[in-house]
PDB file of C-alpha atoms and ligand atoms in Angstrom:
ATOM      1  CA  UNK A  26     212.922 261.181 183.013  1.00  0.00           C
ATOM      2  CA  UNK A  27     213.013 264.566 184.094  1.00  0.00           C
ATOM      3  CA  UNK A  28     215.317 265.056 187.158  1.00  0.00           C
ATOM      4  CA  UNK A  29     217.610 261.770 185.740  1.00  0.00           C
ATOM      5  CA  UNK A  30     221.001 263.290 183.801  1.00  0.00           C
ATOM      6  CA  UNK A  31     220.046 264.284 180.296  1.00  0.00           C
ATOM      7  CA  UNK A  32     222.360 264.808 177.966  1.00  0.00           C
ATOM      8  CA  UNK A  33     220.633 267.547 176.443  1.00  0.00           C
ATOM      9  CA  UNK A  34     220.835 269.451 179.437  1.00  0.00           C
ATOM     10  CA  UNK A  35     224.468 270.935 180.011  1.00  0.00           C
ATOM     11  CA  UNK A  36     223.188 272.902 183.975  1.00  0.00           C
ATOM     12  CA  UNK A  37     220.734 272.911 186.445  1.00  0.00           C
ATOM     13  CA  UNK A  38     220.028 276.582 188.166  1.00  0.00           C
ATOM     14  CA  UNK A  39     216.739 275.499 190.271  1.00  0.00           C
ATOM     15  CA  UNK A  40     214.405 278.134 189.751  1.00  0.00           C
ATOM     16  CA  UNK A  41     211.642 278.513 192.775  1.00  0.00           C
ATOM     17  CA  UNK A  42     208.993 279.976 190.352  1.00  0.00           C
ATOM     18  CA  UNK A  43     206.823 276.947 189.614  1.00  0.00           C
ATOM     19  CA  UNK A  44     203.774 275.086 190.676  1.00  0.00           C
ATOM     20  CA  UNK A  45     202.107 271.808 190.158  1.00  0.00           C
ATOM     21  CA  UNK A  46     200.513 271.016 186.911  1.00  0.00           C
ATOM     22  CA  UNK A  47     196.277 271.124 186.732  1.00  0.00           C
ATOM     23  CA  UNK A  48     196.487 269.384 183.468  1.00  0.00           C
ATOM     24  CA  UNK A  49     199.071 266.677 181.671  1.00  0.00           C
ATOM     25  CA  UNK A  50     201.397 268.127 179.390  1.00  0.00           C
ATOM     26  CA  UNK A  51     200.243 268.687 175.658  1.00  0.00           C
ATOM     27  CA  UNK A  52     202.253 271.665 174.098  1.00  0.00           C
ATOM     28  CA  UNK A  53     205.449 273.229 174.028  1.00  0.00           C
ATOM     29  CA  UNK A  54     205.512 277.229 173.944  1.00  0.00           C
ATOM     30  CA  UNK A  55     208.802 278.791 172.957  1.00  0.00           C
ATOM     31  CA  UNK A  56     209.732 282.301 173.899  1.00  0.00           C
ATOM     32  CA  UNK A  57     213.020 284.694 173.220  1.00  0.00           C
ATOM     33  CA  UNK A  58     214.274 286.538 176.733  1.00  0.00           C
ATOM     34  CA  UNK A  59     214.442 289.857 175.415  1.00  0.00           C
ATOM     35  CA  UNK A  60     217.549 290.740 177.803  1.00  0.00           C
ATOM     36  CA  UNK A  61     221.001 289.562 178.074  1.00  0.00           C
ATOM     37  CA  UNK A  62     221.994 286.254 178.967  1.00  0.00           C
ATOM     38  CA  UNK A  63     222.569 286.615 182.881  1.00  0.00           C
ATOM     39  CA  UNK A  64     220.104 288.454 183.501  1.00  0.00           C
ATOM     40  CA  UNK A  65     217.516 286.687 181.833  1.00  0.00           C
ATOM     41  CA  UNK A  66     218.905 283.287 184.090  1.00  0.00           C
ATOM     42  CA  UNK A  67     218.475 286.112 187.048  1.00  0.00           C
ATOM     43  CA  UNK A  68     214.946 286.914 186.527  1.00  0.00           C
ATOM     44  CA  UNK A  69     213.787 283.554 185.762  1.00  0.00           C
ATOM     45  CA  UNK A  70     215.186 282.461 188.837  1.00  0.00           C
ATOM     46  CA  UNK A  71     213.963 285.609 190.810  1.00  0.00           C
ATOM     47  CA  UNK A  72     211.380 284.727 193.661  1.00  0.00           C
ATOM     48  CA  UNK A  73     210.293 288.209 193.104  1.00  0.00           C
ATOM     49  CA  UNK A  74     209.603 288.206 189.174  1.00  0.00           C
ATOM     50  CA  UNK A  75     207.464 285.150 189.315  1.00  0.00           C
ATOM     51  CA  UNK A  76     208.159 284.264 185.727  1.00  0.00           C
ATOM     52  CA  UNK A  77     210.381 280.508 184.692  1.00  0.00           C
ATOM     53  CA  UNK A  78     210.763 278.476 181.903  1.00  0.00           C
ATOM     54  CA  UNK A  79     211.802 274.777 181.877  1.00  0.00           C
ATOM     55  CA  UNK A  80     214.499 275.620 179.858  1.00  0.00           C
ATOM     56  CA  UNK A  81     216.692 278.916 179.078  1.00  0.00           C
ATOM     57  CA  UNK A  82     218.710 277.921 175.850  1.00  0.00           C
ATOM     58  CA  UNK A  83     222.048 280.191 175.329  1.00  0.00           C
ATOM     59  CA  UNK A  84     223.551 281.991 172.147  1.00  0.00           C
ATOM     60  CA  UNK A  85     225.977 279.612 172.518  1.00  0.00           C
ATOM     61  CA  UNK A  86     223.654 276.696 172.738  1.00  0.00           C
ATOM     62  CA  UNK A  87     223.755 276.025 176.427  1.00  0.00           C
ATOM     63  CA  UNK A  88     220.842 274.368 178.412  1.00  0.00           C
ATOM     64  CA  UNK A  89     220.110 275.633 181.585  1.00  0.00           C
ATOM     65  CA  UNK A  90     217.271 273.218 182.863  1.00  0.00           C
ATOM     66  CA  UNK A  91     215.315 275.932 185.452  1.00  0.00           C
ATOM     67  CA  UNK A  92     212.057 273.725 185.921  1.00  0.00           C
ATOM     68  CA  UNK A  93     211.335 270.279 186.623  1.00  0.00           C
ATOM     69  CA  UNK A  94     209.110 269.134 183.551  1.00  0.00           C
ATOM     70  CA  UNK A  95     206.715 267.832 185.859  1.00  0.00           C
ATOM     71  CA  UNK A  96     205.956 270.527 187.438  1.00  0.00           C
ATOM     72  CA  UNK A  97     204.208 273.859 185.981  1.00  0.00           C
ATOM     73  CA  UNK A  98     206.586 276.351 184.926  1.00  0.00           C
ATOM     74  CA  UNK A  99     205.638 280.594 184.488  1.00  0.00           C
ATOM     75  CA  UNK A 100     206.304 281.724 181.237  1.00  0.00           C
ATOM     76  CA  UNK A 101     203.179 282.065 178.901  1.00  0.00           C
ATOM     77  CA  UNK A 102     201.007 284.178 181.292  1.00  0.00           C
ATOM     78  CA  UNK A 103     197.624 284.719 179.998  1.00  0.00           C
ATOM     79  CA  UNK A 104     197.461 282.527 177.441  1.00  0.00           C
ATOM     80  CA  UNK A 105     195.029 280.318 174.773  1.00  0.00           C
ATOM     81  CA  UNK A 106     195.565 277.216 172.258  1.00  0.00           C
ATOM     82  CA  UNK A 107     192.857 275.649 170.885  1.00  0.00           C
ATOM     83  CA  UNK A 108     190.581 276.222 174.241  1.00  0.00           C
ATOM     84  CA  UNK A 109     193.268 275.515 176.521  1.00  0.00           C
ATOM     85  CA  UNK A 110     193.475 278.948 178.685  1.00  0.00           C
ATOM     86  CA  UNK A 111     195.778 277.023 181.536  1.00  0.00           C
ATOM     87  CA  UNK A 112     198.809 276.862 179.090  1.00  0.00           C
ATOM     88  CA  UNK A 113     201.455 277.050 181.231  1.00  0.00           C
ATOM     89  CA  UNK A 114     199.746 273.556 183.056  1.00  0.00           C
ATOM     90  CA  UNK A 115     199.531 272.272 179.525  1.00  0.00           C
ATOM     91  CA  UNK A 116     203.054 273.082 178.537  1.00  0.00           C
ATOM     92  CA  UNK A 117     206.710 272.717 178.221  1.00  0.00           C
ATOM     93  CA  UNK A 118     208.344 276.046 178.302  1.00  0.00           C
ATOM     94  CA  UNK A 119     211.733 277.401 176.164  1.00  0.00           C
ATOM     95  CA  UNK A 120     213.365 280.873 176.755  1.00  0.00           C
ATOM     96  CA  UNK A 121     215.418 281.452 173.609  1.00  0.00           C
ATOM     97  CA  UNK A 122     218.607 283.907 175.020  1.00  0.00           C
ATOM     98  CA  UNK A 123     218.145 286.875 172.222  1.00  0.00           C
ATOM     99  CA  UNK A 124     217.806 290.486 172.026  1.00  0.00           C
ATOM    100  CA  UNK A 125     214.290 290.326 171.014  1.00  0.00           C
ATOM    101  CA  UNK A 126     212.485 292.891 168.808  1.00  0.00           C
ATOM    102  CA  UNK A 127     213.400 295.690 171.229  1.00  0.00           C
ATOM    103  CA  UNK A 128     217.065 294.819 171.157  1.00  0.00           C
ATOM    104  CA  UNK A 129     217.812 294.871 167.497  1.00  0.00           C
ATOM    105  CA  UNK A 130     215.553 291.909 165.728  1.00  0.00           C
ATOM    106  CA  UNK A 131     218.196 289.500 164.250  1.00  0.00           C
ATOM    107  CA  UNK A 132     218.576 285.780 163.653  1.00  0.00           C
ATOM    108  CA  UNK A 133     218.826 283.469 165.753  1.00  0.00           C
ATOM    109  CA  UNK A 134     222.460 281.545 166.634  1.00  0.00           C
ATOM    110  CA  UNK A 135     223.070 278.719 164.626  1.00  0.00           C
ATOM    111  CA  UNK A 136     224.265 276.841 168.003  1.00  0.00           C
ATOM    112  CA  UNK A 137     221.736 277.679 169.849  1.00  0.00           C
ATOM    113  CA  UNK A 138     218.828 276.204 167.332  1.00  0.00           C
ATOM    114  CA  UNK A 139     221.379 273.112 166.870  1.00  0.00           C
ATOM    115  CA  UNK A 140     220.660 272.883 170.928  1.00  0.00           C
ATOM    116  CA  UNK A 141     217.140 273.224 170.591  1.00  0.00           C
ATOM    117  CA  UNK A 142     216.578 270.535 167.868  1.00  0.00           C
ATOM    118  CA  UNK A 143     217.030 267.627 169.660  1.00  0.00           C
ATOM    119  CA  UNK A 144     215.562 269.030 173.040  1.00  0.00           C
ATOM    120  CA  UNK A 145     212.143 269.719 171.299  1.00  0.00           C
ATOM    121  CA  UNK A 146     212.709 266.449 169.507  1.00  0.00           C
ATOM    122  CA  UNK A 147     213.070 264.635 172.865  1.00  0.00           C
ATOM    123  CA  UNK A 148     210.247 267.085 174.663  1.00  0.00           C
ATOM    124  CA  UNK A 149     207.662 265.638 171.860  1.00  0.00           C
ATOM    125  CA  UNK A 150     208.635 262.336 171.554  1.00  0.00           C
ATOM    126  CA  UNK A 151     207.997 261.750 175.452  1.00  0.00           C
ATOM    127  CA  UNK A 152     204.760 263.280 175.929  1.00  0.00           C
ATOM    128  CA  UNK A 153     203.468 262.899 172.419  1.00  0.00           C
ATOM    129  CA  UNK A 154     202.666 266.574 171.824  1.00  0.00           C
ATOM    130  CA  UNK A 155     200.922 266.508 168.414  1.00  0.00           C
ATOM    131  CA  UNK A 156     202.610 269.475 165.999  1.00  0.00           C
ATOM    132  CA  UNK A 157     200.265 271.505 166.205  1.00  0.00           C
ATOM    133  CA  UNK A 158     200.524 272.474 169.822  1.00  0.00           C
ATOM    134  CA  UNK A 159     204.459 273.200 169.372  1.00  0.00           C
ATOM    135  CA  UNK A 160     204.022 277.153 169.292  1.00  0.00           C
ATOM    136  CA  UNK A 161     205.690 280.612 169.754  1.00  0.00           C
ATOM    137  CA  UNK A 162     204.735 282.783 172.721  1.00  0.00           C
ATOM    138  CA  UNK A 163     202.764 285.144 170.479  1.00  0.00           C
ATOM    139  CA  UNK A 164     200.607 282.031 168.912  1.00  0.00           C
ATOM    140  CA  UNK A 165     199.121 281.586 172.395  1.00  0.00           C
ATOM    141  CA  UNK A 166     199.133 285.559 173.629  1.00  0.00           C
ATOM    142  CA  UNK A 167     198.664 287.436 170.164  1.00  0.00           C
ATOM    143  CA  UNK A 168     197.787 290.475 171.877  1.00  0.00           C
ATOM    144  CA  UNK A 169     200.376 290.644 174.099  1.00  0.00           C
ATOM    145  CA  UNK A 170     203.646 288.988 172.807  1.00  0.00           C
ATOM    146  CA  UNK A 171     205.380 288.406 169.554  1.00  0.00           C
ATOM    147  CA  UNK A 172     208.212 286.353 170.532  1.00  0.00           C
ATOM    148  CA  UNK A 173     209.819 284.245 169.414  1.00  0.00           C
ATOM    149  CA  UNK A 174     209.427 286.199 165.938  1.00  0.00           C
ATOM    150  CA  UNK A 175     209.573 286.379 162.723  1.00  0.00           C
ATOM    151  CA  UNK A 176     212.900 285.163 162.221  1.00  0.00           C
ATOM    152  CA  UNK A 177     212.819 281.982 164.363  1.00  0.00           C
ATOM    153  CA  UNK A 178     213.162 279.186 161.795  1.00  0.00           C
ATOM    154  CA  UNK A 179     210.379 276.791 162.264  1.00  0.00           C
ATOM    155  CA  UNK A 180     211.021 275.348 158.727  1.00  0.00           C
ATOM    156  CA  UNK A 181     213.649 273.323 160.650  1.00  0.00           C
ATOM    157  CA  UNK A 182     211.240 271.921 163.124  1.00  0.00           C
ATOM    158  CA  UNK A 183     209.141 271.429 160.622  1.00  0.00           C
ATOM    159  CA  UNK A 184     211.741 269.340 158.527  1.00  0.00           C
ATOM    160  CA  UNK A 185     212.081 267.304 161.806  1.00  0.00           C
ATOM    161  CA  UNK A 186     208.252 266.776 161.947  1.00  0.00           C
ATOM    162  CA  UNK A 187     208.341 268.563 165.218  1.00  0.00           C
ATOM    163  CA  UNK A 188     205.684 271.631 164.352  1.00  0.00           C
ATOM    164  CA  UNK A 189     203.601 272.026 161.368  1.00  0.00           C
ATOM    165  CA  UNK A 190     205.295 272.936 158.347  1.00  0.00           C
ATOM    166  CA  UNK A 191     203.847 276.311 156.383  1.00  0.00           C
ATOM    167  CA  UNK A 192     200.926 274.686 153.928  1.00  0.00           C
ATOM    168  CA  UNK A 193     201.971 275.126 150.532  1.00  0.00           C
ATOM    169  CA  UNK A 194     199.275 274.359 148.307  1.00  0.00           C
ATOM    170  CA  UNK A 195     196.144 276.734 149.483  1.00  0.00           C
ATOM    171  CA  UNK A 196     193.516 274.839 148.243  1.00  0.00           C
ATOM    172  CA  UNK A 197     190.802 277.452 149.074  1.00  0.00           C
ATOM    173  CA  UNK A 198     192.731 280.005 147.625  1.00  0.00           C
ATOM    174  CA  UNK A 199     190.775 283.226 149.098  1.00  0.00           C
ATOM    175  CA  UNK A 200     188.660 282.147 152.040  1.00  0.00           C
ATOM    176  CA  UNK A 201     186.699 284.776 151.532  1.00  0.00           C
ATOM    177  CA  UNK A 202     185.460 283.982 147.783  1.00  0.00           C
ATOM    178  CA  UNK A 203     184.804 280.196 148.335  1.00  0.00           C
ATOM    179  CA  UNK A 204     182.543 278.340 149.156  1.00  0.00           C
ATOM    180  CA  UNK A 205     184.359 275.563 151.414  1.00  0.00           C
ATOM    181  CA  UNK A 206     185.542 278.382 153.766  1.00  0.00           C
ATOM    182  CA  UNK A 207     181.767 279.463 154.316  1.00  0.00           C
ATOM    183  CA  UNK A 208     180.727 276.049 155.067  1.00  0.00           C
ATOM    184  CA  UNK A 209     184.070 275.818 157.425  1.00  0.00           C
ATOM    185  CA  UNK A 210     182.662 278.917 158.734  1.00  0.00           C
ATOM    186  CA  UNK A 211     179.480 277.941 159.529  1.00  0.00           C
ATOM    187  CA  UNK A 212     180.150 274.356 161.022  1.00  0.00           C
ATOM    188  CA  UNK A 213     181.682 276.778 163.526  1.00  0.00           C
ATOM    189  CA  UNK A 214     179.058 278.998 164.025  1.00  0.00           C
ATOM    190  CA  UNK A 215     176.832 275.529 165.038  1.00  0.00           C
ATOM    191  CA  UNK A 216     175.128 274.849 161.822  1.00  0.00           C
ATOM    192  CA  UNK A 217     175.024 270.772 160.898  1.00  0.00           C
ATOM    193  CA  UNK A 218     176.385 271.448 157.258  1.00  0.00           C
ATOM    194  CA  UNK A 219     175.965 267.517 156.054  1.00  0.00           C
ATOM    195  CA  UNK A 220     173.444 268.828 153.411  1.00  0.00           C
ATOM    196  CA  UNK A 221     175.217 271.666 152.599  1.00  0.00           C
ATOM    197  CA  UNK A 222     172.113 273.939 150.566  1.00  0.00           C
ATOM    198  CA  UNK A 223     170.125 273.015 153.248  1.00  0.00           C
ATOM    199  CA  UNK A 224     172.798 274.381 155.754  1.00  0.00           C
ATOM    200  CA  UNK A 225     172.547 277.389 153.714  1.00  0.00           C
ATOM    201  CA  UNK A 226     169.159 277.605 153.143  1.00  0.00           C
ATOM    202  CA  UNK A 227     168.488 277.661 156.619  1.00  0.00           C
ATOM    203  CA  UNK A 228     171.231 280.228 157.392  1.00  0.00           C
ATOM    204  CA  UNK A 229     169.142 282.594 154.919  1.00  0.00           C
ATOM    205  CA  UNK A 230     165.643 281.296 156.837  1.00  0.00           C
ATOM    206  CA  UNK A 231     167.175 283.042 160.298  1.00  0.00           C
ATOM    207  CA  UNK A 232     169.588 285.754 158.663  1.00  0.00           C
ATOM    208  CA  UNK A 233     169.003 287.027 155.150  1.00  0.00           C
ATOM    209  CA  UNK A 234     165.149 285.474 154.784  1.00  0.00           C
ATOM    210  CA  UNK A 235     164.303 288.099 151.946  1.00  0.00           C
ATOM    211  CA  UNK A 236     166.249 285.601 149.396  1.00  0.00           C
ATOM    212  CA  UNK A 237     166.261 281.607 150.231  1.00  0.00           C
ATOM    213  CA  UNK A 238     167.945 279.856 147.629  1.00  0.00           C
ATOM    214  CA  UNK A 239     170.717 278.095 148.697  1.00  0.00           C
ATOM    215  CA  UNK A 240     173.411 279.375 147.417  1.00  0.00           C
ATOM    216  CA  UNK A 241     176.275 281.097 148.998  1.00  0.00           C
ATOM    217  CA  UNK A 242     177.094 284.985 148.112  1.00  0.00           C
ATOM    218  CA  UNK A 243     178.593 287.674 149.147  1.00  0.00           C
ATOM    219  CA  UNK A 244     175.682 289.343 151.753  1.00  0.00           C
ATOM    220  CA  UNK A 245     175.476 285.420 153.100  1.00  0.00           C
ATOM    221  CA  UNK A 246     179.456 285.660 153.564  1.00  0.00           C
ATOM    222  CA  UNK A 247     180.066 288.702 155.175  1.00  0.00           C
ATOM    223  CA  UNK A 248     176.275 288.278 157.325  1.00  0.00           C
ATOM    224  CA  UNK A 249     178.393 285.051 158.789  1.00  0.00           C
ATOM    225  CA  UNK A 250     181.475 286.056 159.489  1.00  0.00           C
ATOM    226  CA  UNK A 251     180.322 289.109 161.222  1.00  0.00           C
ATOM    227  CA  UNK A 252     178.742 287.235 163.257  1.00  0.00           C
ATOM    228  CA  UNK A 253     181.152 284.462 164.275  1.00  0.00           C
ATOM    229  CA  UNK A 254     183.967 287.566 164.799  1.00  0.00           C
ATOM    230  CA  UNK A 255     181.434 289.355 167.212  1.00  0.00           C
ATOM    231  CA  UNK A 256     180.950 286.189 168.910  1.00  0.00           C
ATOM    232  CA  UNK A 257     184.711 285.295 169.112  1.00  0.00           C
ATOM    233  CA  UNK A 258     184.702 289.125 170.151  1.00  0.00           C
ATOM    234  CA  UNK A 259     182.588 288.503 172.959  1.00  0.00           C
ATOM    235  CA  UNK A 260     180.057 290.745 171.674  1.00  0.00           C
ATOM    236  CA  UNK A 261     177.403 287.848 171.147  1.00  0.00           C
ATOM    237  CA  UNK A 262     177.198 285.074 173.046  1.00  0.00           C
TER     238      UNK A 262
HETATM  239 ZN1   ZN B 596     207.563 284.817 175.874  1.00  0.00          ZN
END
């Protein structure tokens, strides 16, 4: 499907920045350029830059196909979703043409997310990418990049079913003062929580053994979630 016409796809401009894929395709990353239009199409096309996309989508809604889908495209750099740290062999890339935070934050065009609907729509469809894999740039690179922003509207993909909608009834209310989170918590950390007071209990035995009783406070919270963030830290392995 990828090198047949598409209708969705209004230019090719072969980009040489791409390699072959180590993994199938799973998630789609989008991304704003941060630099006007033509030179954004220069750069990703630039043998020298060693950045692409599969796709540069214009203000104006034009779709520049750069990539081959089957092959692995440069855009999200060091990346990581959900354990994946190869993302750009695990994804579909989209440069968004827009000024980007450094070039006066605004909306994006109206033509240019009517262009992107039905390409991210086809994207998922074909490879089955489940909706929580359909991300910005910064979701997979939070310390580096916080494109596409604020502003991009995933409420419509997530009309379309194409990325998860914002959850609107918090059931935990705050994670921190609840008990569900701390079992949540400490299923991560490696404890079997199917008895739950025994889960606890035992999490006392090894961490807080001056009080047993199986039942989740405060000391127990913040004792476990110090340790899971200096293990996710990489200060505890
Ligand atoms: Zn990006």
């Amino acid at each position: 499907m990828q090198d047949q016409p598409d209708e969705l796809v209004h230019r090719e401009v072969p980009s040489p920045n791409w390699n072959e894929r180590a993994c199938p395709i799973s998630m789609l990353v989008l991304h704003y350029t941060e630099l006007p239009f033509a030179e954004a199409l220069a750069r990703l096309i630039d043998p020298a830059a060693e950045v692409s996309a599969h796709y540069l989508i214009s203000e104006g809604g034009e779709v520049v196909r750069l990539v081959p889908e089957e092959k692995r495209a440069w855009h999200a750099g060091a990346s990581a979703w959900r354990g994946q740290r190869d993302v750009n062999s695990a994804s579909i890339g989209i440069e968004l043409d827009h000024p980007g935070h450094a070039g006066g934050y605004r909306a994006f065009a109206p033509a240019q997310i009517a262009a992107l609907v039905p390409l991210v729509h086809r994207i998922v469809r074909d490879y089955d990418i489940p909706r929580a894999n359909v991300v910005g740039h910064s979701d997979v690179a939070p310390a580096r990049k916080v494109d596409p922003g604020e502003l991009f509207p995933w409420e419509v993909l997530a009309d379309r079913h194409l990325c998860l909608p914002r959850p609107e009834s918090l059931e935990l209310g705050d994670p921190f003062s609840n008990d569900g989170a701390f079992f949540l918590a400490l299923e991560r950390f490696g404890y079997d929580i199917s008895d739950g007071r025994k889960a606890v209990e035992a999490f006392q035995r090894r961490w807080r053994p001056e009080a047993i009783d199986g039942l989740v406070d405060g000391q127990c919270r913040a004792i476990l979630f110090q340790l899971l963030l200096d293990r996710e830290r990489g200060l505890a392995r």
